[in-house]
Amino acid sequence: MTTLLDVAGLSKGFGGLQAVNDCSFTVERGAIAGLIGPNGAGKTTAFNMISGVLRPDAGAVLVDGVDITGMMPHKVARRGVGRTFQITRELGDLTVLENMVVPTARGRLSGLFGARMLRDEEERAMELLDFVGISRLADEKARNLSFGQRKLLEFASALMADPTLLLLDEPAGGVNPALLERMMERIRTLNEQGLTFLIVEHNMDVVMNLCRSIVVMAHGEVVLTGSPAVVQNDDRVLDAYLGKV
Ligand SMILES: Nc1ncnc2c1ncn2[C@@H]1O[C@H](COP(=O)(O)OP(=O)(O)OP(=O)(O)O)[C@@H](O)[C@H]1O
Ligand SMILES: [Mg+2]
């Protein structure tokens, strides 16, 4: 096993609040890893620093041994790191298909070459919408989608860039059981094809089912790293969730 993501001593403060404090963990290539912890633990802030949305105050992020600390989000994406957002960011006035092609096609749509690019992008977008099970909604305005369908759209959209590491921020949040089952199955399929996942999730059934290694955060710090069996039976995890840490 080789390390794909190496988070080393990341810290981020907002005014007087230390949202992430000296946070270190690794994700092995080919893993489905979980990042859990109570509300406000710093999980999304950690994702924001890994994906270039926020610049860390201290620490480093290495992907495949390459230091990507402080890189802009589009450069991080080019390094093979994709992500979804806890609060989905679809453009409601655009169709589902348009939402899929907007981020990748922007800026290179002029002329014959541009038209060809767009066709290729659309073809790939339709394949991915089909893969997540919402291709019948391709021409629907994104604002008409249910919460769960938006999560699936964002998931499909993140796959457009063909990432090697995908960070999912609460993929199951608010998703109904049928769509959730599909999402989990798709995550497993993609993982079998070689995609590495780091998943922030509060639904413990999802975490314990999917993840073989779990990082537990509380108050901005990593309190424990281990297998589902280890994490489930550790008092520190219970304490973290009950607010005793
Ligand atoms: N942009 C910001 N400005 C100020 N404070 C912030 C900002 N982003 C996050 N915080 C604070 O940092 C702490 C960590 O927030 P973060 O969103 O990373 O937690 P989380 O683990 O993702 O929680 P949740 O499970 O509720 O999504 C919280 O106290 C939050 O209020
Ligand atoms: Mg969060």
Short mmCIF file of C-alpha atoms and ligand atoms in Angstrom, two decimals:
data_model
loop_
_atom_site.label_atom_id
_atom_site.label_comp_id
_atom_site.label_asym_id
_atom_site.label_seq_id
_atom_site.Cartn_x
_atom_site.Cartn_y
_atom_site.Cartn_z
CA MET A 1 0.00 0.00 0.00
CA THR A 2 1.26 3.45 -0.81
CA THR A 3 0.15 6.76 0.63
CA LEU A 4 -1.94 8.85 -1.75
CA LEU A 5 -2.93 11.69 0.59
CA ASP A 6 -0.65 12.90 3.35
CA VAL A 7 -2.08 15.60 5.61
CA ALA A 8 0.70 16.82 7.90
CA GLY A 9 0.09 19.20 10.79
CA LEU A 10 -2.68 21.23 9.15
CA SER A 11 -3.99 24.13 11.19
CA LYS A 12 -6.57 26.83 10.53
CA GLY A 13 -7.97 29.48 12.81
CA PHE A 14 -10.88 31.85 12.27
CA GLY A 15 -10.36 34.83 14.54
CA GLY A 16 -10.12 33.37 18.03
CA LEU A 17 -11.42 29.95 17.01
CA GLN A 18 -8.95 27.17 16.18
CA ALA A 19 -11.08 25.20 13.71
CA VAL A 20 -8.31 22.74 12.80
CA ASN A 21 -5.29 22.22 15.01
CA ASP A 22 -2.19 20.28 13.99
CA CYS A 23 -4.22 17.70 12.10
CA SER A 24 -2.30 14.79 10.57
CA PHE A 25 -3.48 11.65 8.82
CA THR A 26 -2.87 9.66 5.66
CA VAL A 27 -5.09 7.95 3.11
CA GLU A 28 -3.73 4.92 1.27
CA ARG A 29 -4.11 4.62 -2.47
CA GLY A 30 -7.17 2.51 -3.24
CA ALA A 31 -8.80 3.08 0.15
CA ILE A 32 -12.25 4.18 1.13
CA ALA A 33 -11.39 6.18 4.22
CA GLY A 34 -13.79 7.92 6.57
CA LEU A 35 -13.40 11.23 8.38
CA ILE A 36 -15.85 11.49 11.25
CA GLY A 37 -16.45 13.66 14.28
CA PRO A 38 -19.16 15.78 15.87
CA ASN A 39 -20.52 19.02 14.37
CA GLY A 40 -17.86 21.70 14.32
CA ALA A 41 -14.98 19.22 14.64
CA GLY A 42 -13.21 20.79 11.64
CA LYS A 43 -13.91 18.15 8.97
CA THR A 44 -15.14 20.55 6.28
CA THR A 45 -12.37 23.01 7.12
CA ALA A 46 -9.86 20.18 6.62
CA PHE A 47 -11.48 19.38 3.23
CA ASN A 48 -11.31 23.07 2.32
CA MET A 49 -7.59 23.15 3.01
CA ILE A 50 -6.90 19.92 1.13
CA SER A 51 -8.86 21.08 -1.92
CA GLY A 52 -7.33 24.58 -1.98
CA VAL A 53 -10.48 26.46 -0.98
CA LEU A 54 -8.74 27.64 2.22
CA ARG A 55 -5.06 28.32 2.75
CA PRO A 56 -3.77 26.59 5.89
CA ASP A 57 -2.10 28.64 8.64
CA ALA A 58 0.38 25.81 9.07
CA GLY A 59 1.05 22.31 7.82
CA ALA A 60 1.20 20.61 4.45
CA VAL A 61 -0.89 18.57 2.05
CA LEU A 62 0.88 16.04 -0.16
CA VAL A 63 -0.79 14.12 -2.94
CA ASP A 64 1.22 11.25 -4.30
CA GLY A 65 4.27 12.79 -2.67
CA VAL A 66 3.75 16.18 -4.33
CA ASP A 67 3.30 19.19 -2.06
CA ILE A 68 0.05 20.91 -3.08
CA THR A 69 -0.24 23.15 -0.01
CA GLY A 70 -1.79 26.50 -0.83
CA MET A 71 -2.49 25.66 -4.49
CA MET A 72 -5.64 27.16 -6.02
CA PRO A 73 -8.61 24.78 -6.25
CA HIS A 74 -8.38 24.32 -10.05
CA LYS A 75 -4.71 23.35 -9.72
CA VAL A 76 -5.52 20.90 -6.94
CA ALA A 77 -8.21 19.45 -9.22
CA ARG A 78 -5.62 19.07 -11.96
CA ARG A 79 -3.53 17.06 -9.49
CA GLY A 80 -6.39 14.56 -9.41
CA VAL A 81 -8.20 15.69 -6.27
CA GLY A 82 -11.96 16.11 -6.63
CA ARG A 83 -14.52 17.01 -4.00
CA THR A 84 -18.17 17.51 -3.32
CA PHE A 85 -19.64 20.09 -0.97
CA GLN A 86 -21.72 19.57 2.16
CA ILE A 87 -24.15 22.13 0.77
CA THR A 88 -24.49 21.33 -2.92
CA ARG A 89 -23.59 24.11 -5.32
CA GLU A 90 -25.65 23.42 -8.44
CA LEU A 91 -26.86 26.36 -10.54
CA GLY A 92 -30.63 26.16 -10.26
CA ASP A 93 -31.44 27.98 -13.51
CA LEU A 94 -29.29 25.63 -15.57
CA THR A 95 -30.31 22.11 -16.53
CA VAL A 96 -28.74 19.08 -14.93
CA LEU A 97 -26.68 18.45 -18.07
CA GLU A 98 -25.57 22.08 -18.25
CA ASN A 99 -24.45 21.88 -14.63
CA MET A 100 -22.27 18.92 -15.58
CA VAL A 101 -20.46 20.66 -18.44
CA VAL A 102 -20.23 24.22 -17.13
CA PRO A 103 -17.15 23.85 -14.92
CA THR A 104 -15.06 21.85 -17.39
CA ALA A 105 -16.13 23.49 -20.65
CA ARG A 106 -15.95 27.10 -19.51
CA GLY A 107 -13.59 29.23 -21.57
CA ARG A 108 -13.07 26.92 -24.50
CA LEU A 109 -16.35 26.80 -26.35
CA SER A 110 -15.56 28.89 -29.38
CA GLY A 111 -15.07 27.58 -32.93
CA LEU A 112 -15.30 24.07 -34.34
CA PHE A 113 -12.82 22.67 -31.87
CA GLY A 114 -14.89 24.09 -29.02
CA ALA A 115 -18.09 22.57 -30.38
CA ARG A 116 -16.40 19.18 -30.65
CA MET A 117 -15.08 19.49 -27.10
CA LEU A 118 -18.54 20.33 -25.87
CA ARG A 119 -20.03 17.28 -27.62
CA ASP A 120 -17.43 15.02 -26.01
CA GLU A 121 -18.06 16.61 -22.63
CA GLU A 122 -21.81 16.15 -23.03
CA GLU A 123 -21.38 12.52 -23.95
CA ARG A 124 -19.27 11.90 -20.88
CA ALA A 125 -21.72 13.90 -18.75
CA MET A 126 -24.62 11.74 -19.95
CA GLU A 127 -22.66 8.56 -19.20
CA LEU A 128 -21.97 9.76 -15.66
CA LEU A 129 -25.57 10.90 -15.10
CA ASP A 130 -26.62 7.45 -16.23
CA PHE A 131 -24.06 5.89 -13.89
CA VAL A 132 -25.56 7.69 -10.87
CA GLY A 133 -29.08 7.03 -12.13
CA ILE A 134 -30.36 10.50 -12.99
CA SER A 135 -29.86 10.71 -16.78
CA ARG A 136 -33.65 10.97 -17.25
CA LEU A 137 -33.36 14.33 -15.45
CA ALA A 138 -30.69 15.68 -17.83
CA ASP A 139 -32.94 18.44 -19.24
CA GLU A 140 -34.59 19.28 -15.95
CA LYS A 141 -33.69 22.57 -14.29
CA ALA A 142 -31.41 21.76 -11.34
CA ARG A 143 -33.66 23.69 -8.97
CA ASN A 144 -36.41 21.10 -9.50
CA LEU A 145 -34.25 18.26 -8.17
CA SER A 146 -34.79 16.72 -4.77
CA PHE A 147 -32.07 17.07 -2.17
CA GLY A 148 -30.85 13.53 -2.80
CA GLN A 149 -30.84 14.03 -6.58
CA ARG A 150 -28.71 17.17 -6.08
CA LYS A 151 -26.22 15.11 -4.11
CA LEU A 152 -26.10 12.61 -6.98
CA LEU A 153 -25.63 15.45 -9.49
CA GLU A 154 -22.77 16.85 -7.48
CA PHE A 155 -21.24 13.39 -7.19
CA ALA A 156 -21.49 12.87 -10.98
CA SER A 157 -20.15 16.37 -11.60
CA ALA A 158 -17.08 15.68 -9.44
CA LEU A 159 -16.39 12.60 -11.58
CA MET A 160 -16.22 14.69 -14.78
CA ALA A 161 -12.61 15.64 -14.03
CA ASP A 162 -11.68 11.96 -13.62
CA PRO A 163 -10.11 12.35 -10.15
CA THR A 164 -7.78 9.85 -8.48
CA LEU A 165 -8.88 10.99 -5.02
CA LEU A 166 -12.43 12.07 -4.30
CA LEU A 167 -13.38 13.90 -1.11
CA LEU A 168 -17.08 13.55 -0.32
CA ASP A 169 -18.55 15.91 2.29
CA GLU A 170 -21.65 14.25 3.75
CA PRO A 171 -22.81 12.38 0.64
CA ALA A 172 -25.63 10.74 2.61
CA GLY A 173 -26.94 13.86 4.35
CA GLY A 174 -30.66 14.18 3.61
CA VAL A 175 -30.60 11.46 0.96
CA ASN A 176 -33.49 8.97 1.00
CA PRO A 177 -32.68 5.27 1.57
CA ALA A 178 -33.13 4.20 -2.08
CA LEU A 179 -30.82 6.90 -3.43
CA LEU A 180 -28.41 6.28 -0.57
CA GLU A 181 -28.15 2.60 -1.48
CA ARG A 182 -27.36 3.59 -5.06
CA MET A 183 -24.76 6.13 -3.98
CA MET A 184 -22.99 3.55 -1.80
CA GLU A 185 -23.02 0.97 -4.56
CA ARG A 186 -21.54 3.49 -7.00
CA ILE A 187 -18.82 4.45 -4.53
CA ARG A 188 -17.88 0.77 -4.21
CA THR A 189 -17.86 0.28 -8.00
CA LEU A 190 -15.62 3.31 -8.55
CA ASN A 191 -13.33 2.16 -5.76
CA GLU A 192 -12.99 -1.26 -7.41
CA GLN A 193 -11.96 0.63 -10.55
CA GLY A 194 -9.18 2.34 -8.58
CA LEU A 195 -10.68 5.58 -7.26
CA THR A 196 -9.61 6.47 -3.71
CA PHE A 197 -12.19 8.05 -1.39
CA LEU A 198 -12.12 10.15 1.75
CA ILE A 199 -15.64 10.50 3.07
CA VAL A 200 -16.99 12.86 5.74
CA GLU A 201 -20.25 11.42 6.98
CA HIS A 202 -22.48 11.44 10.06
CA ASN A 203 -24.44 8.34 9.03
CA MET A 204 -22.52 5.65 10.90
CA ASP A 205 -24.13 2.80 8.93
CA VAL A 206 -22.68 4.31 5.77
CA VAL A 207 -19.27 4.88 7.35
CA MET A 208 -18.99 1.45 8.93
CA ASN A 209 -20.21 -0.25 5.75
CA LEU A 210 -17.95 1.55 3.30
CA CYS A 211 -14.80 2.51 5.13
CA ARG A 212 -11.94 0.27 6.13
CA SER A 213 -10.02 3.04 7.86
CA ILE A 214 -11.48 5.91 9.83
CA VAL A 215 -10.04 9.16 11.14
CA VAL A 216 -11.90 10.66 14.10
CA MET A 217 -11.69 14.41 14.72
CA ALA A 218 -12.92 16.47 17.64
CA HIS A 219 -12.29 20.14 18.35
CA GLY A 220 -10.03 20.44 15.32
CA GLU A 221 -7.77 17.58 16.32
CA VAL A 222 -7.42 13.95 15.30
CA VAL A 223 -8.34 11.89 18.34
CA LEU A 224 -8.10 8.43 16.81
CA THR A 225 -7.37 6.57 13.57
CA GLY A 226 -8.29 2.96 13.00
CA SER A 227 -10.52 0.29 11.51
CA PRO A 228 -14.32 0.43 12.00
CA ALA A 229 -14.05 -2.22 14.72
CA VAL A 230 -11.42 -0.24 16.62
CA VAL A 231 -13.25 3.07 16.25
CA GLN A 232 -16.63 1.67 17.28
CA ASN A 233 -15.22 0.32 20.53
CA ASP A 234 -13.13 3.27 21.58
CA ASP A 235 -14.25 5.38 24.52
CA ARG A 236 -12.61 8.47 23.03
CA VAL A 237 -14.99 8.32 20.08
CA LEU A 238 -18.01 8.06 22.33
CA ASP A 239 -16.62 10.91 24.43
CA ALA A 240 -16.06 13.03 21.32
CA TYR A 241 -19.67 12.60 20.28
CA LEU A 242 -20.99 13.19 23.75
CA GLY A 243 -18.85 16.30 24.07
CA LYS A 244 -16.56 15.14 26.83
CA VAL A 245 -13.26 15.54 24.99
N1 LIG B 1 -15.36 30.53 7.27
C1 LIG B 1 -15.46 30.39 8.60
N2 LIG B 1 -15.39 31.46 9.41
C2 LIG B 1 -15.49 31.34 10.75
N3 LIG B 1 -15.63 30.18 11.38
C3 LIG B 1 -15.72 29.06 10.63
C4 LIG B 1 -15.63 29.11 9.20
N4 LIG B 1 -15.74 27.84 8.72
C5 LIG B 1 -15.89 27.06 9.79
N5 LIG B 1 -15.88 27.77 10.94
C6 LIG B 1 -15.96 27.23 12.31
O1 LIG B 1 -14.92 26.27 12.44
C7 LIG B 1 -15.37 25.14 13.18
C8 LIG B 1 -15.22 23.90 12.33
O2 LIG B 1 -16.18 23.95 11.29
P1 LIG B 1 -16.33 22.85 10.16
O3 LIG B 1 -17.33 23.34 9.22
O4 LIG B 1 -14.98 22.51 9.65
O5 LIG B 1 -16.88 21.62 11.02
P2 LIG B 1 -17.42 20.21 10.54
O6 LIG B 1 -16.65 19.18 11.28
O7 LIG B 1 -17.45 20.15 9.06
O8 LIG B 1 -18.91 20.24 11.13
P3 LIG B 1 -20.29 19.64 10.52
O9 LIG B 1 -20.29 18.18 10.87
O10 LIG B 1 -21.36 20.36 11.29
O11 LIG B 1 -20.32 19.92 9.07
C9 LIG B 1 -16.80 25.44 13.59
O12 LIG B 1 -16.77 25.98 14.90
C10 LIG B 1 -17.25 26.48 12.59
O13 LIG B 1 -18.25 27.31 13.11
MG MG B 2 -18.91 19.99 7.67
#
